[in-house]
Coordinates of C-alpha atoms in Angstrom, one line a residue:
Chain A
M1 CA 77.1 97.9 73.0
K2 CA 80.6 96.8 74.0
S3 CA 81.1 96.5 77.7
H4 CA 84.0 95.8 80.1
I5 CA 86.6 97.7 78.0
G6 CA 89.3 100.1 79.1
L7 CA 89.8 103.8 78.5
A8 CA 91.8 103.3 75.3
E9 CA 89.0 101.4 73.7
W10 CA 86.3 103.8 74.9
A11 CA 88.4 106.6 73.3
M12 CA 88.5 104.7 70.0
L13 CA 84.7 104.0 70.0
L14 CA 83.9 107.6 70.8
E15 CA 86.3 108.9 68.2
K16 CA 84.8 106.6 65.5
K17 CA 81.3 107.7 66.7
E18 CA 80.4 104.1 67.3
V19 CA 79.1 105.2 70.6
S20 CA 78.1 108.6 72.0
S21 CA 79.3 110.1 75.3
V22 CA 75.7 110.2 76.5
E23 CA 75.4 106.4 75.8
A24 CA 78.6 105.8 77.7
V25 CA 77.2 107.8 80.7
N26 CA 74.0 105.8 80.5
Y27 CA 75.9 102.5 80.4
F28 CA 77.9 103.4 83.6
V29 CA 74.9 105.0 85.4
E30 CA 72.9 101.7 84.9
R31 CA 75.8 99.7 86.2
I32 CA 76.2 101.9 89.2
E33 CA 72.4 101.7 89.9
K34 CA 72.7 97.9 89.7
N35 CA 75.8 97.4 91.8
N36 CA 76.4 100.3 94.2
V37 CA 74.1 99.0 96.9
A38 CA 76.3 95.9 97.3
L39 CA 79.7 97.6 96.6
N40 CA 79.2 101.1 98.1
S41 CA 81.8 102.4 95.7
F42 CA 80.1 105.8 95.2
I43 CA 79.1 108.3 97.9
T44 CA 77.5 110.7 95.4
V45 CA 76.4 110.3 91.8
D46 CA 75.1 113.1 89.5
A47 CA 73.8 111.3 86.4
D48 CA 71.9 114.4 85.1
E49 CA 74.9 116.6 85.2
A50 CA 77.0 113.9 83.6
R51 CA 74.5 113.5 80.8
R52 CA 74.4 117.3 80.3
A53 CA 78.2 117.5 80.1
A54 CA 78.3 114.4 77.8
S55 CA 75.7 115.9 75.4
V56 CA 77.9 119.0 75.0
I57 CA 80.9 116.8 74.0
D58 CA 78.6 114.8 71.6
E59 CA 77.5 118.1 69.9
R60 CA 81.1 119.3 69.7
R61 CA 82.2 116.0 68.1
A62 CA 79.3 116.1 65.7
R63 CA 80.4 119.6 64.6
G64 CA 83.8 118.1 63.8
E65 CA 85.8 119.9 66.6
A66 CA 89.2 118.5 67.5
L67 CA 88.8 116.8 70.9
S68 CA 91.2 115.3 73.4
T69 CA 91.7 111.5 73.7
I70 CA 89.7 111.5 76.9
A71 CA 86.8 113.7 75.7
G72 CA 83.4 112.3 76.5
I73 CA 84.7 109.6 78.8
P74 CA 83.0 109.1 82.2
F75 CA 85.2 109.1 85.3
G76 CA 84.8 109.2 89.0
V77 CA 86.9 110.9 91.8
K78 CA 87.8 110.0 95.4
D79 CA 85.6 112.1 97.7
A80 CA 88.6 113.6 99.4
I81 CA 89.3 115.6 96.2
N82 CA 87.3 118.7 95.8
T83 CA 84.9 119.1 92.8
A84 CA 83.0 122.2 91.9
A85 CA 79.3 121.9 92.3
M86 CA 79.5 118.3 93.5
R87 CA 79.4 117.4 97.1
S88 CA 82.9 116.5 98.5
T89 CA 82.7 115.0 102.0
G90 CA 86.1 113.4 102.3
A91 CA 84.0 110.5 103.6
A92 CA 83.6 112.3 107.0
K93 CA 80.4 113.7 108.4
I94 CA 81.9 117.0 109.3
L95 CA 81.8 117.8 105.5
D96 CA 78.5 115.9 104.9
N97 CA 76.9 119.0 103.4
Y98 CA 80.0 120.6 101.8
T99 CA 79.8 121.5 98.1
P100 CA 83.1 123.2 96.9
T101 CA 83.0 126.3 94.7
F102 CA 86.1 125.1 92.9
D103 CA 87.7 122.1 91.1
S104 CA 91.0 120.7 92.3
S105 CA 93.6 121.3 89.6
V106 CA 93.7 117.7 88.4
I107 CA 90.0 117.6 88.0
K108 CA 89.9 120.9 86.2
K109 CA 92.5 119.6 83.7
I110 CA 90.4 116.5 83.1
R111 CA 87.2 118.5 82.7
D112 CA 88.9 121.0 80.4
A113 CA 90.0 118.0 78.3
G114 CA 86.3 116.9 78.1
G115 CA 86.3 114.1 80.8
I116 CA 82.8 113.6 82.2
L117 CA 82.6 113.5 86.0
I118 CA 80.0 111.0 87.0
G119 CA 80.4 110.9 90.8
K120 CA 82.5 110.7 93.9
H121 CA 84.1 107.6 95.3
N122 CA 84.0 106.2 98.8
C123 CA 87.2 106.2 100.7
D124 CA 88.6 106.1 104.3
A125 CA 87.8 109.5 105.9
F126 CA 90.4 112.0 104.7
G127 CA 92.4 109.1 103.4
H128 CA 93.2 107.6 106.8
G129 CA 93.2 103.8 106.4
A130 CA 94.1 100.7 104.4
S131 CA 90.7 99.1 104.1
N132 CA 88.0 101.8 103.5
E133 CA 86.4 100.8 106.8
N134 CA 87.1 104.3 108.2
S135 CA 84.5 105.8 105.9
M136 CA 81.6 107.4 107.7
Y137 CA 79.5 106.2 104.8
G138 CA 80.2 102.5 105.3
A139 CA 83.0 100.4 103.9
A140 CA 83.4 100.1 100.1
R141 CA 83.3 96.4 99.3
N142 CA 85.5 94.3 97.1
P143 CA 83.8 93.3 93.8
W144 CA 85.7 90.0 93.7
D145 CA 84.1 89.1 97.1
V146 CA 81.7 91.5 98.8
S147 CA 82.5 90.1 102.2
R148 CA 86.0 91.5 101.8
V149 CA 87.5 95.0 101.9
A150 CA 88.2 97.0 98.7
G151 CA 91.4 98.3 100.3
G152 CA 92.1 101.8 101.3
S153 CA 92.1 104.6 101.4
S154 CA 90.9 105.0 97.7
G155 CA 88.8 101.8 98.0
G156 CA 85.7 103.0 96.2
S157 CA 87.8 104.2 93.2
A158 CA 89.6 100.9 92.8
A159 CA 86.4 98.9 93.2
S160 CA 84.6 101.1 90.7
I161 CA 87.2 100.2 88.0
A162 CA 87.1 96.5 88.9
A163 CA 83.3 96.5 88.7
D164 CA 83.3 98.6 85.5
L165 CA 81.3 101.5 87.0
N166 CA 83.4 104.2 85.2
A167 CA 86.1 104.2 82.7
F168 CA 88.8 105.7 84.9
A169 CA 89.2 107.1 88.4
I170 CA 91.2 109.8 90.2
G171 CA 92.4 108.9 93.7
E172 CA 95.0 110.0 96.1
D173 CA 98.0 108.1 97.5
T174 CA 99.9 109.3 100.6
G175 CA 101.2 106.0 101.8
G176 CA 99.6 103.4 99.5
S177 CA 96.1 104.6 99.1
I178 CA 96.1 104.0 95.4
R179 CA 98.4 101.0 95.2
G180 CA 96.8 99.0 98.1
P181 CA 93.2 99.1 96.7
A182 CA 94.5 98.6 93.1
S183 CA 96.1 95.4 94.3
F184 CA 93.1 94.2 96.3
C185 CA 90.7 94.9 93.5
G186 CA 92.9 93.7 90.6
V187 CA 93.2 97.0 88.7
S188 CA 96.0 99.2 87.6
G189 CA 96.8 102.3 89.8
L190 CA 99.7 104.8 89.8
K191 CA 101.1 106.6 92.7
V192 CA 102.9 109.5 91.0
S193 CA 106.1 111.0 92.2
Y194 CA 105.6 113.8 94.7
G195 CA 105.1 117.0 92.7
R196 CA 104.4 115.3 89.3
T197 CA 100.7 116.2 89.6
S198 CA 99.1 119.1 91.5
R199 CA 97.8 118.6 95.0
Y200 CA 95.7 121.8 94.8
G201 CA 92.2 121.0 95.9
A202 CA 92.9 117.5 97.3
M203 CA 91.9 117.7 101.0
P204 CA 95.3 117.9 102.6
M205 CA 96.3 114.9 104.8
A206 CA 100.1 114.8 104.9
S207 CA 101.3 117.6 102.7
S208 CA 104.8 116.4 102.3
L209 CA 103.6 113.0 101.0
D210 CA 100.2 113.5 99.3
T211 CA 99.9 112.7 95.6
V212 CA 96.9 112.7 93.2
G213 CA 96.9 109.9 90.6
P214 CA 94.9 107.6 88.3
F215 CA 93.3 104.2 88.4
A216 CA 92.3 102.4 85.2
R217 CA 92.3 99.0 83.6
S218 CA 95.8 99.0 82.2
A219 CA 99.2 100.8 82.2
E220 CA 98.3 102.1 78.7
D221 CA 95.1 103.7 80.0
I222 CA 97.0 105.3 82.9
A223 CA 99.6 106.7 80.4
M224 CA 96.7 108.4 78.6
I225 CA 95.4 110.0 81.8
M226 CA 98.9 111.1 82.9
Q227 CA 99.3 112.9 79.6
H228 CA 96.5 115.2 80.7
I229 CA 97.1 115.6 84.5
A230 CA 100.9 115.8 84.9
G231 CA 102.8 119.0 85.0
H232 CA 103.5 122.3 86.9
D233 CA 100.6 124.1 88.5
P234 CA 101.0 127.7 89.8
L235 CA 98.5 126.8 92.5
D236 CA 100.9 124.1 94.0
A237 CA 104.4 125.4 94.5
T238 CA 105.8 121.9 95.0
T239 CA 104.8 120.7 91.5
A240 CA 107.8 119.9 89.3
R241 CA 108.6 122.1 86.3
A242 CA 110.3 119.1 84.6
T243 CA 109.0 118.4 81.1
V244 CA 106.1 116.0 80.9
P245 CA 107.2 113.1 78.7
N246 CA 105.1 111.6 76.0
Y247 CA 103.9 108.7 78.2
V248 CA 101.8 107.1 75.5
A249 CA 104.8 106.8 73.1
E250 CA 107.3 105.9 75.8
I251 CA 105.4 102.9 77.1
K252 CA 105.5 101.2 73.6
K253 CA 109.3 100.9 73.7
P254 CA 110.6 97.3 74.4
I255 CA 112.3 96.7 77.8
Q256 CA 115.2 94.6 76.3
G257 CA 118.2 95.1 78.6
L258 CA 116.3 97.0 81.3
K259 CA 117.6 96.4 84.8
I260 CA 115.0 95.3 87.3
G261 CA 116.0 95.3 90.9
V262 CA 114.3 92.8 93.3
P263 CA 114.7 94.1 96.9
R264 CA 115.3 91.1 99.2
E265 CA 113.6 92.8 102.2
F266 CA 110.2 92.7 100.4
F267 CA 110.2 88.9 100.3
M268 CA 110.4 88.2 104.0
D269 CA 109.0 85.0 105.7
E270 CA 105.6 86.4 106.5
L271 CA 104.9 87.0 102.8
D272 CA 102.0 84.8 101.6
T273 CA 103.4 81.8 99.7
S274 CA 101.0 82.2 96.8
I275 CA 101.9 85.8 96.4
R276 CA 105.6 85.0 96.5
M277 CA 105.0 82.4 93.7
A278 CA 103.0 84.8 91.6
V279 CA 105.7 87.5 91.8
E280 CA 108.4 84.9 91.0
T281 CA 106.4 84.0 87.9
T282 CA 106.2 87.7 86.9
I283 CA 110.0 87.9 87.3
K284 CA 110.3 85.1 84.7
E285 CA 107.8 87.0 82.4
F286 CA 110.0 90.1 82.6
E287 CA 113.1 87.9 81.8
S288 CA 111.3 86.6 78.8
L289 CA 110.9 90.3 77.7
G290 CA 114.7 90.7 77.8
A291 CA 114.9 92.5 81.2
K292 CA 117.9 91.7 83.5
I293 CA 116.9 90.8 87.1
I294 CA 119.2 92.0 89.8
P295 CA 118.9 91.2 93.5
V296 CA 119.2 94.4 95.5
S297 CA 118.8 95.3 99.2
L298 CA 117.0 98.1 101.1
P299 CA 118.1 97.4 104.7
H300 CA 115.9 100.2 106.3
T301 CA 112.7 98.9 104.8
S302 CA 111.3 97.7 108.1
Y303 CA 111.6 101.3 109.5
A304 CA 109.4 102.8 106.7
V305 CA 106.0 102.0 108.5
P306 CA 107.0 103.5 111.9
T307 CA 108.5 106.5 110.1
Y308 CA 105.3 107.0 108.1
Y309 CA 103.1 106.6 111.2
I310 CA 104.9 109.4 113.0
L311 CA 105.2 111.9 110.1
V312 CA 101.7 111.4 108.7
P313 CA 99.8 111.8 112.0
C314 CA 101.9 115.0 112.7
E315 CA 100.9 116.5 109.4
D316 CA 97.3 115.2 109.7
S317 CA 96.9 116.8 113.1
S318 CA 98.0 120.1 111.7
N319 CA 96.0 120.0 108.5
L320 CA 92.8 118.8 110.1
A321 CA 92.8 121.7 112.6
R322 CA 91.0 123.7 109.8
L323 CA 88.0 121.5 110.2
D324 CA 86.3 123.2 113.1
G325 CA 82.7 123.7 112.0
I326 CA 83.1 127.5 111.7
R327 CA 83.3 128.4 108.0
Y328 CA 81.9 125.4 106.2
G329 CA 80.7 121.9 106.9
V330 CA 78.6 120.8 109.8
R331 CA 78.7 122.8 113.0
G332 CA 78.0 121.0 116.3
A333 CA 75.5 122.7 118.6
A334 CA 77.2 124.3 121.7
E335 CA 77.1 127.4 123.9
D336 CA 80.7 128.6 123.6
L337 CA 83.5 128.5 121.0
Y338 CA 85.5 125.7 122.6
H339 CA 82.5 123.4 122.8
T340 CA 81.5 124.4 119.2
Y341 CA 84.9 123.0 118.1
T342 CA 84.7 119.8 120.2
A343 CA 81.0 119.1 119.2
S344 CA 81.7 119.6 115.5
R345 CA 84.8 117.3 115.6
E346 CA 83.2 114.8 117.9
S347 CA 80.4 113.8 115.5
G348 CA 82.2 114.7 112.4
F349 CA 85.3 112.5 112.7
P350 CA 85.6 108.7 112.9
A351 CA 87.9 107.0 115.4
E352 CA 90.9 106.7 113.2
V353 CA 90.9 110.4 112.4
K354 CA 90.8 111.2 116.1
R355 CA 93.6 108.6 116.8
R356 CA 95.9 110.3 114.2
I357 CA 95.2 113.8 115.4
M358 CA 96.1 112.7 119.0
I359 CA 99.3 110.8 117.9
G360 CA 100.3 113.8 115.9
T361 CA 99.5 116.3 118.6
F362 CA 101.5 114.1 121.0
A363 CA 104.6 113.7 118.7
L364 CA 104.7 117.4 117.9
S365 CA 104.5 118.5 121.6
H366 CA 107.6 120.2 123.0
E367 CA 108.8 117.2 125.0
H368 CA 108.6 114.7 122.2
F369 CA 109.3 116.8 119.1
D370 CA 112.9 115.8 118.7
S371 CA 112.7 112.2 119.7
F372 CA 109.6 111.4 117.5
F373 CA 109.1 114.0 114.8
V374 CA 112.7 115.1 114.0
Q375 CA 114.0 111.5 114.4
A376 CA 111.4 110.3 111.9
Q377 CA 112.3 113.1 109.4
K378 CA 116.0 111.9 109.7
V379 CA 115.1 108.3 109.1
R380 CA 113.1 109.5 106.1
T381 CA 116.3 110.9 104.7
I382 CA 118.1 107.5 105.2
I383 CA 115.3 105.6 103.5
K384 CA 115.2 108.1 100.6
Q385 CA 119.0 108.0 100.1
E386 CA 119.0 104.2 100.3
I387 CA 116.4 104.0 97.5
E388 CA 118.2 106.6 95.4
A389 CA 121.4 104.6 95.7
V390 CA 119.8 101.5 94.4
F391 CA 118.4 103.4 91.4
N392 CA 122.0 104.2 90.5
T393 CA 122.3 100.5 89.6
V394 CA 118.8 99.5 88.4
D395 CA 116.1 101.1 86.3
V396 CA 113.1 99.9 88.3
M397 CA 112.3 97.7 91.3
I398 CA 109.6 95.1 91.5
T399 CA 107.9 93.9 94.7
P400 CA 104.5 92.5 95.7
T401 CA 102.1 95.5 96.4
T402 CA 100.7 94.0 99.5
P403 CA 101.8 91.0 101.7
E404 CA 98.3 89.4 101.4
V405 CA 95.1 89.5 99.3
A406 CA 92.0 91.4 100.3
F407 CA 91.0 90.6 103.9
T408 CA 87.5 90.2 105.3
V409 CA 85.6 93.3 106.5
G410 CA 86.1 93.6 110.3
D411 CA 89.3 91.4 110.3
K412 CA 91.7 94.2 111.3
S413 CA 89.4 97.2 112.2
A414 CA 89.7 96.4 115.9
D415 CA 93.5 96.6 115.9
P416 CA 94.8 99.9 114.4
L417 CA 98.4 98.7 114.5
K418 CA 97.6 95.6 112.5
M419 CA 95.9 97.8 109.9
Y420 CA 99.0 100.1 109.8
L421 CA 101.2 97.0 108.9
S422 CA 99.2 96.5 105.7
D423 CA 101.2 99.4 104.4
I424 CA 104.5 97.5 104.8
F425 CA 105.5 97.5 101.1
L426 CA 103.9 100.9 100.3
S427 CA 105.4 103.4 102.7
S428 CA 109.0 103.4 101.4
A429 CA 108.1 104.8 97.9
S430 CA 105.9 107.5 99.6
L431 CA 108.7 108.6 102.0
A432 CA 111.2 108.8 99.1
G433 CA 108.8 110.7 96.9
I434 CA 109.3 108.3 94.0
C435 CA 106.6 106.8 91.8
A436 CA 105.1 103.3 91.9
L437 CA 102.6 101.5 89.8
S438 CA 100.5 98.6 91.0
I439 CA 99.2 96.1 88.3
P440 CA 97.4 92.8 88.8
C441 CA 99.7 89.8 88.4
G442 CA 97.6 86.8 89.5
L443 CA 94.6 85.4 91.4
I444 CA 94.5 83.3 94.5
N445 CA 91.1 81.6 95.1
G446 CA 89.5 84.2 93.0
L447 CA 91.2 87.2 94.7
P448 CA 93.7 89.5 92.9
I449 CA 97.4 89.8 93.6
G450 CA 99.2 93.1 92.9
L451 CA 102.7 93.7 91.6
Q452 CA 104.4 97.0 92.5
I453 CA 106.8 98.6 90.0
M454 CA 108.8 101.4 91.6
A455 CA 110.7 103.8 89.5
P456 CA 112.9 106.9 90.4
R457 CA 111.3 110.3 91.0
L458 CA 109.6 111.6 87.9
G459 CA 110.2 108.2 86.2
E460 CA 106.5 107.4 85.6
A461 CA 107.2 106.6 82.0
R462 CA 109.6 103.9 83.0
A463 CA 107.2 102.3 85.5
L464 CA 104.3 102.5 82.9
Q465 CA 106.5 101.0 80.2
C466 CA 107.3 98.0 82.3
G467 CA 103.6 97.6 83.2
H468 CA 102.5 98.0 79.6
Q469 CA 105.1 95.5 78.2
F470 CA 104.1 93.0 80.9
Q471 CA 100.4 93.5 80.0
Q472 CA 101.2 92.8 76.4
I473 CA 102.1 89.2 77.2
T474 CA 99.7 88.6 80.1
S475 CA 96.0 89.0 80.6
W476 CA 95.5 89.6 84.4
H477 CA 94.5 93.2 83.7
T478 CA 91.6 92.0 81.5
Q479 CA 90.0 89.8 84.2
Y480 CA 86.7 91.0 85.7
P481 CA 84.8 89.7 88.8
L482 CA 81.4 88.1 88.2
L483 CA 78.7 90.5 89.4
Chain B
M1 CA 106.0 104.5 125.8
K2 CA 103.2 104.1 128.3
L3 CA 100.5 106.8 128.2
T4 CA 98.2 107.5 131.1
T5 CA 94.5 108.5 130.8
E6 CA 95.7 112.0 131.9
D7 CA 98.1 112.2 128.9
V8 CA 95.3 111.3 126.5
E9 CA 92.9 113.8 128.1
R10 CA 95.5 116.5 127.7
V11 CA 96.3 115.7 124.1
A12 CA 92.6 115.5 123.3
R13 CA 92.0 118.9 124.9
L14 CA 94.8 120.5 122.9
A15 CA 93.4 119.0 119.7
R16 CA 89.8 120.1 120.6
L17 CA 88.5 116.6 120.8
E18 CA 86.1 115.6 123.6
L19 CA 86.3 112.0 124.7
S20 CA 83.9 110.0 126.8
A21 CA 85.5 108.0 129.7
D22 CA 85.2 104.8 127.6
E23 CA 86.9 106.4 124.6
T24 CA 89.7 107.8 126.8
E25 CA 90.3 104.3 128.2
R26 CA 90.3 102.8 124.7
Y27 CA 92.6 105.4 123.1
T28 CA 95.0 105.1 126.0
T29 CA 95.5 101.4 125.2
E30 CA 95.6 102.0 121.4
L31 CA 97.9 105.0 121.4
T32 CA 100.3 103.3 123.9
A33 CA 100.6 100.4 121.4
I34 CA 101.0 102.6 118.4
L35 CA 103.6 104.9 120.1
S36 CA 105.5 101.9 121.5
F37 CA 105.7 100.5 117.9
V38 CA 106.9 103.8 116.3
E39 CA 109.3 104.3 119.1
G40 CA 111.3 101.5 117.5
L41 CA 112.8 104.3 115.3
Q42 CA 115.0 105.4 118.3
A43 CA 117.2 102.4 117.4
V44 CA 118.3 104.0 114.1
D45 CA 121.6 105.8 114.3
T46 CA 120.8 109.2 112.7
T47 CA 124.0 111.0 113.8
G48 CA 124.9 113.6 111.2
V49 CA 121.7 112.9 109.1
A50 CA 119.7 116.0 108.0
P51 CA 115.9 115.8 108.4
T52 CA 113.7 115.6 105.3
S53 CA 110.7 117.8 105.6
Y54 CA 109.5 117.7 102.0
I55 CA 110.6 116.5 98.6
T56 CA 110.8 118.9 95.7
D57 CA 113.5 120.5 93.5
E58 CA 111.6 123.7 93.2
L59 CA 112.5 126.9 94.9
D60 CA 110.1 129.1 96.8
E61 CA 107.8 130.8 94.3
L62 CA 106.2 134.2 94.8
R63 CA 103.3 135.7 93.1
A64 CA 102.0 139.2 92.9
D65 CA 99.7 140.0 95.8
D66 CA 96.8 140.9 93.6
V67 CA 93.1 140.9 94.7
V68 CA 91.2 138.4 92.6
Q69 CA 87.6 139.2 92.1
I70 CA 85.0 136.4 92.3
D71 CA 81.6 136.6 90.6
A72 CA 78.3 137.0 92.4
G73 CA 77.4 133.3 91.9
E74 CA 80.6 132.1 93.5
R75 CA 80.2 134.6 96.4
A76 CA 76.6 133.3 96.9
Q77 CA 77.9 129.7 97.0
L78 CA 80.5 130.5 99.6
I79 CA 78.0 132.2 101.8
D80 CA 75.6 129.3 101.2
A81 CA 78.4 127.0 102.6
F82 CA 78.4 128.8 105.9
P83 CA 77.1 126.5 108.7
V84 CA 75.1 129.4 110.2
S85 CA 74.5 132.8 108.6
K86 CA 72.6 136.0 109.1
A87 CA 72.0 137.8 105.8
D88 CA 75.4 137.7 104.1
L89 CA 77.3 137.3 107.4
L90 CA 78.9 134.3 109.0
V91 CA 77.5 133.8 112.5
V92 CA 80.2 132.5 114.9
P93 CA 80.0 131.7 118.6
P94 CA 81.4 134.4 121.1
V95 CA 85.1 134.0 121.7
F96 CA 84.9 135.3 125.3
S97 CA 82.7 133.1 127.4
N98 CA 81.3 135.9 129.6
Y99 CA 80.1 137.8 126.6
K100 CA 76.3 138.2 126.4
A101 CA 74.7 139.2 123.1

């Protein structure tokens, strides 16, 4: 049987009946059994249920039913996204025993299209982190070097694609949680524009920034997934009613004459020299495809991380108030109500979650509300307008995804501020609500480098088109670590 | 922005977090560093700038206030998810501390 192939190729093999969906499930389950102890990509796997769902698809295919392009294909989901009848912990012990009665909207759409849910991916608890070390189930490891982090927060999802443990993955990106790990693990990952996919059923972290999006091997694979998950959802009032483009067709168009902006602030002195060189090489590749490279400037870039780390903890502290051990999850033992809350939260949350709840509670308090929270909301406006203005002159912008390659487990976990600065190239797109794709564009000493392609709000087709055209002339996206 | 241990204790109490003395000490140092860093935003001139609270072009959307029935299986699953239950009822701790059952 063929192995180490992307979603598009799986779809073709299944359609031609060269492989069955049950065989695909068995292939991935075997790989998970072999590699998950070292990688810790999955918190929960349900092989029996996946085989059952796969056999239903195989029977339907045998009967000659018309099936979607992703029917029968095994996928996994970040554990901070709710899945019916499959435990969803958010990587926090307070939800250790929680099994939702409902699917989040994106997962429902994929299951309705015949996608086979195989398991739940490790992540930083409730999406809080840039390394996956804030998981209460242990850090997900990087398949390229297991002594290093997979990135965060959707680290298990990215690692599972790098290690070929499922054909695609659904993660969540609030301030880089898809792009960061995609970069560290050498896979393709798309942070969609705010409102392009439904947030319904994703455990809310920062509701004004949360987005649900895909990981896969290539931009083309991601276009296939987007075709199924994008669009309006009556259960999420912020989802856009704008028409969903034909992503799969759009990405095939050449990028001759396309204007690519390169924002100078993303190439500061601290940027790793090898990453700078790799991105400069990709710029030449884009030129060879006929794109025009235009230097641009986003002067408020350095304010994106501090803005993010005020707004997000504020929204976190409010959203996480619902986790109190009363209606679901794990309840701490105590005599009275107050101590029931504190006991549940004490053992149920890791340190980073507590840190964010306290920063948010502080910044939202009466004395600090204007100088912290409202000021950050105003700077958000400036950052957003600055990005929109640049998109009046260019079609997309390219930058490195992260200023360094995957770091060693434990390197930054003792210094939360150092960890926050890992998001330096990622926060801007989140605050502006635009979309951004990360694709691999090189290797340094066997560790992947990520390229970020930012496009205007609802411009996913454009970002994916650039990514796909780049992947037609390069092969970084077909590289796998030795396991 | 320099926080005191009392500041951290107060914020923790408001957020229903209970911290040991060691934790309070550690969080005081960490939160001081984080707040001092994000305080750098004060340097940005935001005169006349409107705050952004969310990003969407959609208007508020209303739906009919209809009761949606769930089936017996889903009802059982919801009850099963209760941390503590008695028959079909969710058991909660008393709200008033002098209450004796």
